Tab-separated table of C-alpha atoms in Angstrom:
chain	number	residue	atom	x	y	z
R	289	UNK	CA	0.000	0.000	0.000
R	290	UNK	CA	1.841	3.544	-1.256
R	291	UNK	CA	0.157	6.722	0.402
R	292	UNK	CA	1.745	9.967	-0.423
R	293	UNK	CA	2.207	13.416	0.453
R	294	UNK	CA	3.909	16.321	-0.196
R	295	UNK	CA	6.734	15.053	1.097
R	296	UNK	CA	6.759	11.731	2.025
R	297	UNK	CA	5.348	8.179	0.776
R	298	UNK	CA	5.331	5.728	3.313
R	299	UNK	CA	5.110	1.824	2.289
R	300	UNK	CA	4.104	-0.942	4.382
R	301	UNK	CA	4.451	-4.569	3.213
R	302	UNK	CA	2.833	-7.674	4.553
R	303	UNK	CA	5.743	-10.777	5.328
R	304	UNK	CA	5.864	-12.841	2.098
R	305	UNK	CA	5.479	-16.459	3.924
R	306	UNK	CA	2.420	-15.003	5.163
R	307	UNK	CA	0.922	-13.722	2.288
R	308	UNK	CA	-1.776	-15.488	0.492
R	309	UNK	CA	-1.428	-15.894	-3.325
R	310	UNK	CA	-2.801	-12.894	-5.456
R	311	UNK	CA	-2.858	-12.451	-9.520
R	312	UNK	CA	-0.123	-10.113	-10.770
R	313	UNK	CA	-2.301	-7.579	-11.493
R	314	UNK	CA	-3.439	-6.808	-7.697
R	315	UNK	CA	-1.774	-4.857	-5.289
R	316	UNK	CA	-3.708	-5.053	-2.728
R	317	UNK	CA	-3.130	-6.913	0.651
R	318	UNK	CA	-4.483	-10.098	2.073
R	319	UNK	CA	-5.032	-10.262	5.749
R	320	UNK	CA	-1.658	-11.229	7.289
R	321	UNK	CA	-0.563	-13.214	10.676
R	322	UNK	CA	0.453	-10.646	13.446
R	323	UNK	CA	4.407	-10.781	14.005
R	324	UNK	CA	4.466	-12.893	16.860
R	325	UNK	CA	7.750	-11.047	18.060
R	326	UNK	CA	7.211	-8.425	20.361
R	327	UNK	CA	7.899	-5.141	19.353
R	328	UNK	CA	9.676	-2.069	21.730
R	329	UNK	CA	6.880	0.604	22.199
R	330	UNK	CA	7.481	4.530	21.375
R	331	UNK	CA	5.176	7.016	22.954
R	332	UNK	CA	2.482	7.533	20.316
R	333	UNK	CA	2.126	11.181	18.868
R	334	UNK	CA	-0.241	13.464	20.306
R	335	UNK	CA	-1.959	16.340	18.457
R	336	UNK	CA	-1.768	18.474	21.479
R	337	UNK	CA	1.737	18.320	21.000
R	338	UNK	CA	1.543	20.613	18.216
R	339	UNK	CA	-0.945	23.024	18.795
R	340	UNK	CA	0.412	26.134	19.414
R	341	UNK	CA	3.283	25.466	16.092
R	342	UNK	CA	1.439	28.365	13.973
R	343	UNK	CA	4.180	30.894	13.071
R	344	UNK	CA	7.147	31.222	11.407
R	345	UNK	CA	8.802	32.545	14.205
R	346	UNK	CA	7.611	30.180	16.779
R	347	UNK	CA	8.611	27.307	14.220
R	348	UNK	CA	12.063	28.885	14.597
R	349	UNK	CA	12.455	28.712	18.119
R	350	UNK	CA	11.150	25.352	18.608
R	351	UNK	CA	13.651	23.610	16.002
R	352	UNK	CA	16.602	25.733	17.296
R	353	UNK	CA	15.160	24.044	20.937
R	354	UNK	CA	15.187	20.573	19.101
R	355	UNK	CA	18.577	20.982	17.942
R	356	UNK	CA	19.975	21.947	20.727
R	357	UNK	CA	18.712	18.785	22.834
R	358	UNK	CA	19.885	16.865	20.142
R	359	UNK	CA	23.185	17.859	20.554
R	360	UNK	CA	23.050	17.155	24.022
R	361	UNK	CA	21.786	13.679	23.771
R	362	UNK	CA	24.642	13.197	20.947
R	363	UNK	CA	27.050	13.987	23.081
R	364	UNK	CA	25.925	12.118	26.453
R	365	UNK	CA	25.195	9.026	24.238
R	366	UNK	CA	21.901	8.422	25.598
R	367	UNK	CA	18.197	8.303	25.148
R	368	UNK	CA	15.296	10.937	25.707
R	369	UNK	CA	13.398	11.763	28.217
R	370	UNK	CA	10.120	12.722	28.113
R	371	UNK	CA	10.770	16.147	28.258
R	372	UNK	CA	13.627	15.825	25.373
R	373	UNK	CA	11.606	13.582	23.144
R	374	UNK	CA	8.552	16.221	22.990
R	375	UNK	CA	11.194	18.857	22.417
R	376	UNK	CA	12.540	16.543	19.698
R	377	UNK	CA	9.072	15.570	18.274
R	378	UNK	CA	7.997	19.586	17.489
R	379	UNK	CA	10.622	20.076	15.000
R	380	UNK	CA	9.267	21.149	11.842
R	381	UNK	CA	11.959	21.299	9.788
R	382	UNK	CA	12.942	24.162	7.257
R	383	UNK	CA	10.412	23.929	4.787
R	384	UNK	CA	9.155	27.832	3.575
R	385	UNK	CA	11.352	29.353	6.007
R	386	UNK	CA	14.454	31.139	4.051
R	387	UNK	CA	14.864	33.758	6.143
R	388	UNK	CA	15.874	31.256	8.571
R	389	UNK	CA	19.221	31.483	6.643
R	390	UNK	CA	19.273	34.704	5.039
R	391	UNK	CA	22.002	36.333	6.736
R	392	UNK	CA	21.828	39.596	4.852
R	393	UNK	CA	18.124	40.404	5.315
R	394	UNK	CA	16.583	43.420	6.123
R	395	UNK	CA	14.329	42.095	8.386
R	396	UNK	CA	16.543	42.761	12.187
R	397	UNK	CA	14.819	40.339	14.251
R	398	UNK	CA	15.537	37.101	11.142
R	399	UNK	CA	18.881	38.294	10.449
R	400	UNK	CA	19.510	37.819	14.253
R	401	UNK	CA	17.596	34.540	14.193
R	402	UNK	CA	19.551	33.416	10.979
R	403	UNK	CA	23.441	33.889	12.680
R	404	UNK	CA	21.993	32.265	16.062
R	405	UNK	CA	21.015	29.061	13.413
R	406	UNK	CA	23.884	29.716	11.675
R	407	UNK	CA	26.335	29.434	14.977
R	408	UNK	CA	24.675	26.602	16.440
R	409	UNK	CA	25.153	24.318	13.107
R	410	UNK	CA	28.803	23.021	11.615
R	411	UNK	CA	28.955	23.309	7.840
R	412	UNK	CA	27.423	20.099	6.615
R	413	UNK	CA	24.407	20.373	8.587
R	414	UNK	CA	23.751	24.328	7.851
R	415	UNK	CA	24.323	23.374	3.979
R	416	UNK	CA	21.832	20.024	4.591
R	417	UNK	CA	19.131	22.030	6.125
R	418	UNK	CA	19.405	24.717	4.005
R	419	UNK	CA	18.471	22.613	1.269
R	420	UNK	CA	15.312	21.521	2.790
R	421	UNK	CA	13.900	24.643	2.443
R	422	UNK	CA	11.524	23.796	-0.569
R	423	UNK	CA	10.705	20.196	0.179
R	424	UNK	CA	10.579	19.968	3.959
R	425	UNK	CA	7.303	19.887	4.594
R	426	UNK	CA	5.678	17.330	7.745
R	427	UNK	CA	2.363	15.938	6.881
R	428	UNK	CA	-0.214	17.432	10.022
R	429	UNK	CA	-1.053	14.545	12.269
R	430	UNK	CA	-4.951	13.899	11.675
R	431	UNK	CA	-3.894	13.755	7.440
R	432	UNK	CA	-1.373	10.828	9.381
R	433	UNK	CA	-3.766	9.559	11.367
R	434	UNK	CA	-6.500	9.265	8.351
R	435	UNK	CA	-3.466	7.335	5.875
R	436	UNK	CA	-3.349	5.283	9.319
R	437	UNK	CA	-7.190	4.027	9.456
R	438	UNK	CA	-7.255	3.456	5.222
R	439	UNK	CA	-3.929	0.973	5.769
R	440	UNK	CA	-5.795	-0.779	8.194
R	441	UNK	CA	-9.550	-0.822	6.588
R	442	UNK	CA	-7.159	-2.348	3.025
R	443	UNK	CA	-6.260	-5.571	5.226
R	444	UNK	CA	-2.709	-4.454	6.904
R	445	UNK	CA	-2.274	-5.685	10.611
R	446	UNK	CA	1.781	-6.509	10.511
R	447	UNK	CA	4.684	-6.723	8.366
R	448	UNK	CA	7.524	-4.787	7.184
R	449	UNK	CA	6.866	-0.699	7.045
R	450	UNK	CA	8.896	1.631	4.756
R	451	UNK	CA	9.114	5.343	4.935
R	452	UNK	CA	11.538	6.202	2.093
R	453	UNK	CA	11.342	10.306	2.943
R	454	UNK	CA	10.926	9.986	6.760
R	455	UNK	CA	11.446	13.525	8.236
R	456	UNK	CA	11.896	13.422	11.913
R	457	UNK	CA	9.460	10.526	11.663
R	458	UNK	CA	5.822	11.469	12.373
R	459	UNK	CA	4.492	8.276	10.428
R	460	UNK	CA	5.870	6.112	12.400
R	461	UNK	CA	5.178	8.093	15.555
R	462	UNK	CA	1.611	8.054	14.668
R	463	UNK	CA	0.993	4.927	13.816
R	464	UNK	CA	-1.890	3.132	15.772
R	465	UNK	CA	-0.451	0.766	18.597
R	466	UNK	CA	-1.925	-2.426	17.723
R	467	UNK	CA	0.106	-2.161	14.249
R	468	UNK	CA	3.093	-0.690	15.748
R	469	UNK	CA	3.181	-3.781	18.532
R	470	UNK	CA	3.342	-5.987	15.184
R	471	UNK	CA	5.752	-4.441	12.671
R	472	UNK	CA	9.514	-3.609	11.655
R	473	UNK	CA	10.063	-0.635	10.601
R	474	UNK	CA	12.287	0.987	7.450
R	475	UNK	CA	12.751	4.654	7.633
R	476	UNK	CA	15.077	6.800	5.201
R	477	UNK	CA	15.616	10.967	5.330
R	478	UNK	CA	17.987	12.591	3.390
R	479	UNK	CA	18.509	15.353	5.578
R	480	UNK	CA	21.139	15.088	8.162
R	481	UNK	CA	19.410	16.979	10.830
R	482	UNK	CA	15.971	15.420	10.322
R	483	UNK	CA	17.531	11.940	10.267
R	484	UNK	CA	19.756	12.377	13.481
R	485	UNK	CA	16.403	13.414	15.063
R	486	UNK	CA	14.327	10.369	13.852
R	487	UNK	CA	17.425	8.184	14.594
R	488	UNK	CA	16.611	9.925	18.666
R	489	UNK	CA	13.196	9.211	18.292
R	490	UNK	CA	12.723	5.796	17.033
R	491	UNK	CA	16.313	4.194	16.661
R	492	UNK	CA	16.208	2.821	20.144
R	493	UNK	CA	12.815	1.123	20.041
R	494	UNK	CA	13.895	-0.916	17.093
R	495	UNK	CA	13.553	1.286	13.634
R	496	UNK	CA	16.026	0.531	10.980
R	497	UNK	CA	17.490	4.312	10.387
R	498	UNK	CA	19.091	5.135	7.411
R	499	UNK	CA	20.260	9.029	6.904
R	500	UNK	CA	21.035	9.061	3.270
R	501	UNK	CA	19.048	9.927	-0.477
R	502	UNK	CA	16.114	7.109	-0.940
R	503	UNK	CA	17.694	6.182	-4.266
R	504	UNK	CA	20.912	5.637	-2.462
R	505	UNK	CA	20.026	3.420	-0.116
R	506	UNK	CA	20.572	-0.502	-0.260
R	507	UNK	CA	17.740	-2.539	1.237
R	508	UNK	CA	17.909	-5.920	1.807
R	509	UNK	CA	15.044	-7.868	-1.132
């Protein structure tokens, strides 16, 4: 099953030995045996989480926030807390925010937000998010949460999940519980910052992170 957005397509799969046999010319999915493995549980998104994310500016501060708890995690080599991980969870990434990184504007107040995001990155990840700016853009949680409830009414209730343009994740963070209890997840961003950020979220309850281009990436058939 392929559901798309602006900016990401996620992909879930059923296992193949559990997979009834289907002509070639159907794609959809058969009802599958649950994973009998039991899967590590992430805190499930909430859209109160998100509520007051309306501006620009406010956008701003709360990825600078993310980043800098990111950093700290990085370099304490540990896991969130629940604090961290909502911090974590409410960035939004760059998308439609240039003056984020205009550094010459005329506007005072983003030309002093633009150095502070300037001197908090190192050169890979300024030039990384900087070209996010016309594709980063996170799919609001009920559109999730909708793409969620079609998966499930098509027949999917376990298997493999792929999120080839993951962002920091929200997919996966949404998913509903009984499906997340029964499947291995896939997730890919290009971004470096996004991808460090899903890697916080979701790499230690058992996601497969890659932080690389899609087209890039080697999966195993």
């Amino acid at each position: 099953v392929v559901a798309e957005d602006e900016a990401a397509a996620t992909i879930v799969e059923a296992p193949a030995e559990t997979v009834a046999a289907a002509p070639a010319q159907s794609w959809r999915l058969t009802v599958v045996s649950s994973d009998p493995a039991p899967r590590v549980r992430f805190p499930r998104l909430r859209r109160a989480d998100f509520g007051d994310l309306g501006g620009t500016a406010t956008k701003f501060d709360a990825n600078v926030h993310a980043i800098e708890v990111l950093v700290k995690l990085e370099s304490e080599q540990r896991q969130t807390d629940a604090a961290e991980r909502l911090a974590l969870t409410r960035y939004t990434g760059w998308g439609c925010q240039p003056a984020a990184f205009n550094l010459a504007g005329k506007d005072a107040a983003w030309t002093n937000r633009a150095s502070r995001l300037h001197s908090l990155l190192d050169e890979d990840d300024y030039t990384s998010a900087k070209a996010s700016i016309n594709n980063s853009h996170y799919t609001p949680l009920h559109v999730i949460e909708a793409m969620w409830a079609a998966v499930t009414r098509l027949g999917f209730n376990g298997g493999r999940v792929l999120e080839p343009a993951a962002g920091i994740g929200h997919f996966i963070g949404a998913m509903p519980e009984e499906l997340a209890e029964r499947c291995r997840i896939t997730a890919v961003e290009i971004d470096r910052l996004s991808g460090r950020v899903l890697q916080a979220l979701y790499g230690p309850t058992g996601a497969a992170v890659h932080i690389a281009p899609f087209e890039k990436t080697s999966f195993p058939n």
